PDB file of C-alpha atoms in Angstrom:
ATOM      1  CA  MET A  22     -14.840  71.817-185.844  1.00 59.00           C
ATOM      2  CA  SER A  23     -14.500  74.912-187.974  1.00 66.00           C
ATOM      3  CA  LYS A  24     -17.607  76.443-189.481  1.00 76.00           C
ATOM      4  CA  GLN A  25     -15.618  77.851-192.381  1.00 69.00           C
ATOM      5  CA  THR A  26     -17.448  77.496-195.672  1.00 70.00           C
ATOM      6  CA  PHE A  27     -15.928  77.121-199.101  1.00 66.00           C
ATOM      7  CA  PRO A  28     -17.367  78.092-202.454  1.00 67.00           C
ATOM      8  CA  PRO A  29     -18.642  75.168-204.524  1.00 76.00           C
ATOM      9  CA  GLU A  30     -15.842  73.264-206.208  1.00 82.00           C
ATOM     10  CA  PRO A  31     -15.898  73.038-210.032  1.00 86.00           C
ATOM     11  CA  LEU A  32     -16.879  69.550-211.154  1.00 91.00           C
ATOM     12  CA  ALA A  33     -13.642  69.108-213.113  1.00 93.00           C
ATOM     13  CA  ASN A  34     -11.643  69.788-209.960  1.00 94.00           C
ATOM     14  CA  VAL A  35     -13.743  67.336-207.941  1.00 94.00           C
ATOM     15  CA  PHE A  36     -13.063  64.732-210.628  1.00 96.00           C
ATOM     16  CA  LEU A  37      -9.342  65.477-210.335  1.00 96.00           C
ATOM     17  CA  LEU A  38      -9.527  64.822-206.589  1.00 97.00           C
ATOM     18  CA  ALA A  39     -11.506  61.607-207.083  1.00 97.00           C
ATOM     19  CA  PHE A  40      -8.985  60.364-209.626  1.00 98.00           C
ATOM     20  CA  ALA A  41      -6.103  61.225-207.278  1.00 98.00           C
ATOM     21  CA  ILE A  42      -7.752  59.069-204.617  1.00 98.00           C
ATOM     22  CA  PHE A  43      -8.231  56.290-207.192  1.00 98.00           C
ATOM     23  CA  CYS A  44      -4.531  56.370-208.187  1.00 98.00           C
ATOM     24  CA  LEU A  45      -3.518  56.355-204.524  1.00 98.00           C
ATOM     25  CA  ALA A  46      -5.756  53.332-203.904  1.00 98.00           C
ATOM     26  CA  ILE A  47      -4.108  51.492-206.814  1.00 98.00           C
ATOM     27  CA  ALA A  48      -0.639  52.355-205.464  1.00 98.00           C
ATOM     28  CA  LEU A  49      -1.556  51.111-201.996  1.00 98.00           C
ATOM     29  CA  SER A  50      -3.029  47.905-203.435  1.00 97.00           C
ATOM     30  CA  ILE A  51       0.179  47.266-205.360  1.00 95.00           C
ATOM     31  CA  ALA A  52       2.149  47.927-202.148  1.00 96.00           C
ATOM     32  CA  TRP A  53       0.127  45.271-200.338  1.00 95.00           C
ATOM     33  CA  VAL A  54       0.725  42.788-203.159  1.00 93.00           C
ATOM     34  CA  LEU A  55       4.456  43.555-203.132  1.00 93.00           C
ATOM     35  CA  GLY A  56       4.613  43.224-199.364  1.00 90.00           C
ATOM     36  CA  PHE A  57       2.631  40.010-199.320  1.00 88.00           C
ATOM     37  CA  THR A  58       4.781  38.445-202.048  1.00 87.00           C
ATOM     38  CA  LEU A  59       7.925  39.521-200.217  1.00 87.00           C
ATOM     39  CA  PHE A  60       6.907  37.502-197.150  1.00 84.00           C
ATOM     40  CA  PHE A  61       5.484  34.608-199.190  1.00 81.00           C
ATOM     41  CA  PRO A  62       7.816  34.376-202.212  1.00 82.00           C
ATOM     42  CA  ASP A  63       6.676  30.835-203.044  1.00 83.00           C
ATOM     43  CA  GLY A  64       2.963  31.681-202.869  1.00 79.00           C
ATOM     44  CA  ALA A  65       0.523  31.655-205.763  1.00 80.00           C
ATOM     45  CA  LEU A  66       0.375  35.454-205.878  1.00 79.00           C
ATOM     46  CA  ALA A  67       4.155  35.777-206.179  1.00 78.00           C
ATOM     47  CA  GLY A  68       4.048  33.529-209.228  1.00 80.00           C
ATOM     48  CA  HIS A  69       2.091  36.212-211.100  1.00 80.00           C
ATOM     49  CA  LEU A  70       4.847  38.793-210.675  1.00 83.00           C
ATOM     50  CA  VAL A  71       6.986  38.084-213.708  1.00 83.00           C
ATOM     51  CA  GLU A  72       9.189  41.158-213.283  1.00 85.00           C
ATOM     52  CA  ARG A  73       9.052  42.498-209.726  1.00 88.00           C
ATOM     53  CA  ALA A  74      11.079  45.620-210.641  1.00 90.00           C
ATOM     54  CA  ASP A  75       8.402  46.728-213.129  1.00 90.00           C
ATOM     55  CA  VAL A  76       5.671  46.223-210.527  1.00 92.00           C
ATOM     56  CA  ILE A  77       7.685  48.381-208.107  1.00 95.00           C
ATOM     57  CA  ARG A  78       8.020  51.013-210.864  1.00 95.00           C
ATOM     58  CA  ALA A  79       4.230  50.936-211.325  1.00 95.00           C
ATOM     59  CA  HIS A  80       3.731  51.373-207.574  1.00 97.00           C
ATOM     60  CA  ILE A  81       6.068  54.376-207.436  1.00 98.00           C
ATOM     61  CA  ASP A  82       4.594  55.884-210.599  1.00 97.00           C
ATOM     62  CA  TYR A  83       1.022  55.589-209.271  1.00 98.00           C
ATOM     63  CA  LEU A  84       2.162  57.270-206.050  1.00 98.00           C
ATOM     64  CA  MET A  85       3.764  60.116-207.994  1.00 97.00           C
ATOM     65  CA  MET A  86       0.751  60.545-210.254  1.00 97.00           C
ATOM     66  CA  ALA A  87      -1.610  60.619-207.265  1.00 98.00           C
ATOM     67  CA  GLN A  88       0.637  63.228-205.667  1.00 98.00           C
ATOM     68  CA  PHE A  89       0.591  65.407-208.797  1.00 97.00           C
ATOM     69  CA  LEU A  90      -3.195  65.160-209.050  1.00 98.00           C
ATOM     70  CA  PHE A  91      -3.619  66.056-205.357  1.00 98.00           C
ATOM     71  CA  ILE A  92      -1.237  69.004-205.752  1.00 98.00           C
ATOM     72  CA  PHE A  93      -3.035  70.352-208.814  1.00 98.00           C
ATOM     73  CA  PHE A  94      -6.397  69.902-207.099  1.00 97.00           C
ATOM     74  CA  LEU A  95      -5.155  71.986-204.159  1.00 96.00           C
ATOM     75  CA  LEU A  96      -3.512  74.606-206.375  1.00 97.00           C
ATOM     76  CA  PHE A  97      -6.634  74.943-208.518  1.00 96.00           C
ATOM     77  CA  ARG A  98      -8.647  75.348-205.332  1.00 94.00           C
ATOM     78  CA  GLN A  99      -6.193  77.852-203.839  1.00 93.00           C
ATOM     79  CA  TYR A 100      -6.311  80.079-206.904  1.00 94.00           C
ATOM     80  CA  ALA A 101     -10.012  79.448-207.693  1.00 93.00           C
ATOM     81  CA  ILE A 102      -9.170  77.959-211.088  1.00 95.00           C
ATOM     82  CA  ALA A 103     -11.874  76.016-212.893  1.00 94.00           C
ATOM     83  CA  PRO A 104      -9.651  73.778-215.048  1.00 96.00           C
ATOM     84  CA  PRO A 105     -10.872  72.938-218.543  1.00 96.00           C
ATOM     85  CA  ALA A 106     -12.257  69.425-218.782  1.00 96.00           C
ATOM     86  CA  TRP A 107      -9.698  68.481-221.447  1.00 97.00           C
ATOM     87  CA  VAL A 108      -6.823  69.346-219.066  1.00 97.00           C
ATOM     88  CA  VAL A 109      -8.286  67.195-216.302  1.00 97.00           C
ATOM     89  CA  ALA A 110      -8.972  64.379-218.789  1.00 97.00           C
ATOM     90  CA  ALA A 111      -5.397  64.495-220.127  1.00 97.00           C
ATOM     91  CA  CYS A 112      -3.919  64.503-216.613  1.00 97.00           C
ATOM     92  CA  CYS A 113      -6.119  61.635-215.447  1.00 97.00           C
ATOM     93  CA  PHE A 114      -5.571  59.557-218.595  1.00 96.00           C
ATOM     94  CA  GLY A 115      -1.814  59.857-218.237  1.00 95.00           C
ATOM     95  CA  ALA A 116      -1.892  59.335-214.479  1.00 96.00           C
ATOM     96  CA  PHE A 117      -3.619  56.002-215.019  1.00 96.00           C
ATOM     97  CA  PHE A 118      -2.001  54.667-218.191  1.00 93.00           C
ATOM     98  CA  ASN A 119       1.661  55.636-217.632  1.00 92.00           C
ATOM     99  CA  PRO A 120       2.005  53.410-214.531  1.00 94.00           C
ATOM    100  CA  LEU A 121      -0.261  50.778-216.080  1.00 93.00           C
ATOM    101  CA  SER A 122       2.397  50.207-218.743  1.00 87.00           C
ATOM    102  CA  PHE A 123       4.864  49.196-216.030  1.00 89.00           C
ATOM    103  CA  LEU A 124       2.282  47.064-214.266  1.00 91.00           C
ATOM    104  CA  LEU A 125       1.409  45.161-217.436  1.00 88.00           C
ATOM    105  CA  ARG A 126       5.091  44.587-218.158  1.00 85.00           C
ATOM    106  CA  GLY A 127       5.586  43.302-214.619  1.00 86.00           C
ATOM    107  CA  LEU A 128       2.709  40.839-214.911  1.00 85.00           C
ATOM    108  CA  SER A 129       3.358  39.648-218.484  1.00 81.00           C
ATOM    109  CA  ALA A 130       5.734  37.020-219.723  1.00 73.00           C
ATOM    110  CA  LYS A 131       8.715  38.513-221.470  1.00 68.00           C
ATOM    111  CA  PRO A 132       8.898  38.025-225.237  1.00 64.00           C
ATOM    112  CA  ALA A 133      11.467  35.636-226.635  1.00 60.00           C
ATOM    113  CA  ALA A 134      14.941  37.057-227.221  1.00 59.00           C
ATOM    114  CA  SER A 135      14.466  36.685-230.984  1.00 59.00           C
ATOM    115  CA  ALA A 136      11.183  38.635-230.916  1.00 61.00           C
ATOM    116  CA  PHE A 137      10.782  42.367-231.358  1.00 60.00           C
ATOM    117  CA  PRO A 138      12.439  43.868-228.238  1.00 60.00           C
ATOM    118  CA  VAL A 139       9.352  45.768-227.090  1.00 62.00           C
ATOM    119  CA  GLU A 140       5.754  44.615-226.834  1.00 65.00           C
ATOM    120  CA  PRO A 141       3.994  45.679-230.060  1.00 67.00           C
ATOM    121  CA  HIS A 142       1.341  47.761-228.259  1.00 68.00           C
ATOM    122  CA  PHE A 143       3.795  49.533-225.973  1.00 72.00           C
ATOM    123  CA  PRO A 144       5.141  52.290-228.298  1.00 78.00           C
ATOM    124  CA  ILE A 145       1.646  53.438-229.289  1.00 81.00           C
ATOM    125  CA  GLN A 146       0.242  53.250-225.761  1.00 80.00           C
ATOM    126  CA  ALA A 147       3.296  54.968-224.309  1.00 82.00           C
ATOM    127  CA  GLY A 148       3.337  57.667-226.987  1.00 87.00           C
ATOM    128  CA  VAL A 149      -0.321  58.580-226.463  1.00 90.00           C
ATOM    129  CA  SER A 150      -0.097  58.350-222.689  1.00 91.00           C
ATOM    130  CA  PHE A 151       3.172  60.283-222.352  1.00 92.00           C
ATOM    131  CA  THR A 152       1.927  63.004-224.706  1.00 94.00           C
ATOM    132  CA  LEU A 153      -1.378  63.458-222.880  1.00 94.00           C
ATOM    133  CA  THR A 154       0.364  63.451-219.500  1.00 94.00           C
ATOM    134  CA  THR A 155       2.868  66.060-220.632  1.00 96.00           C
ATOM    135  CA  VAL A 156       0.248  68.312-222.215  1.00 97.00           C
ATOM    136  CA  GLY A 157      -2.150  67.944-219.276  1.00 97.00           C
ATOM    137  CA  PHE A 158       0.320  68.538-216.456  1.00 97.00           C
ATOM    138  CA  LEU A 159       2.181  71.284-218.312  1.00 98.00           C
ATOM    139  CA  THR A 160      -1.073  73.128-219.079  1.00 98.00           C
ATOM    140  CA  ALA A 161      -2.167  72.723-215.451  1.00 98.00           C
ATOM    141  CA  ALA A 162       1.163  74.177-214.294  1.00 97.00           C
ATOM    142  CA  ILE A 163       0.776  77.113-216.698  1.00 98.00           C
ATOM    143  CA  LEU A 164      -2.757  77.787-215.421  1.00 97.00           C
ATOM    144  CA  VAL A 165      -1.476  77.831-211.834  1.00 97.00           C
ATOM    145  CA  ALA A 166       1.557  79.994-212.676  1.00 97.00           C
ATOM    146  CA  ARG A 167      -0.641  82.481-214.511  1.00 96.00           C
ATOM    147  CA  ALA A 168      -3.101  82.625-211.596  1.00 96.00           C
ATOM    148  CA  ALA A 169      -0.258  83.054-209.095  1.00 95.00           C
ATOM    149  CA  TRP A 170       1.265  85.847-211.182  1.00 94.00           C
ATOM    150  CA  LYS A 171      -2.109  87.563-211.478  1.00 93.00           C
ATOM    151  CA  SER A 172      -2.671  87.217-207.731  1.00 89.00           C
ATOM    152  CA  ARG A 173       0.741  88.713-207.051  1.00 83.00           C
ATOM    153  CA  SER A 174       0.077  91.592-209.453  1.00 76.00           C
ATOM    154  CA  GLU A 175      -3.241  92.377-207.762  1.00 75.00           C
ATOM    155  CA  GLN A 176      -1.535  92.663-204.368  1.00 72.00           C
ATOM    156  CA  ASP A 177       0.927  95.319-205.588  1.00 62.00           C
TER     157      ASP A 177
END
């Protein structure tokens, strides 16, 4: 075992890591549900999956969001970046609620054909979630790019 020590991690970055683990746990739970319902398609659990494709989308989206959060955690650590709390909050909010939209659609009965084509809450939820995700991840990428550029400049 290495006796290498690391400087203390900023709390915001630790929260980012914890949330990445949380999103991964959700993705793995959904995978188990999907697998179980694949082998027992007539079971009680399978009856709750109204739209299997949306549940699969939620699973993949949670995996991708967990991956992004893990990557930003590692990049922030690599470049000793203490991310602003609002960036971490925006990333985590989007990482949870973007896939949740798919999951809710996959577990909810579809509206009647004569009804409004999209669930009434979906445009607002999606707009807020997509905006926060975009702002959070884009700002995180800019922070990393700036730190990498600065690191490169210091080596020259």
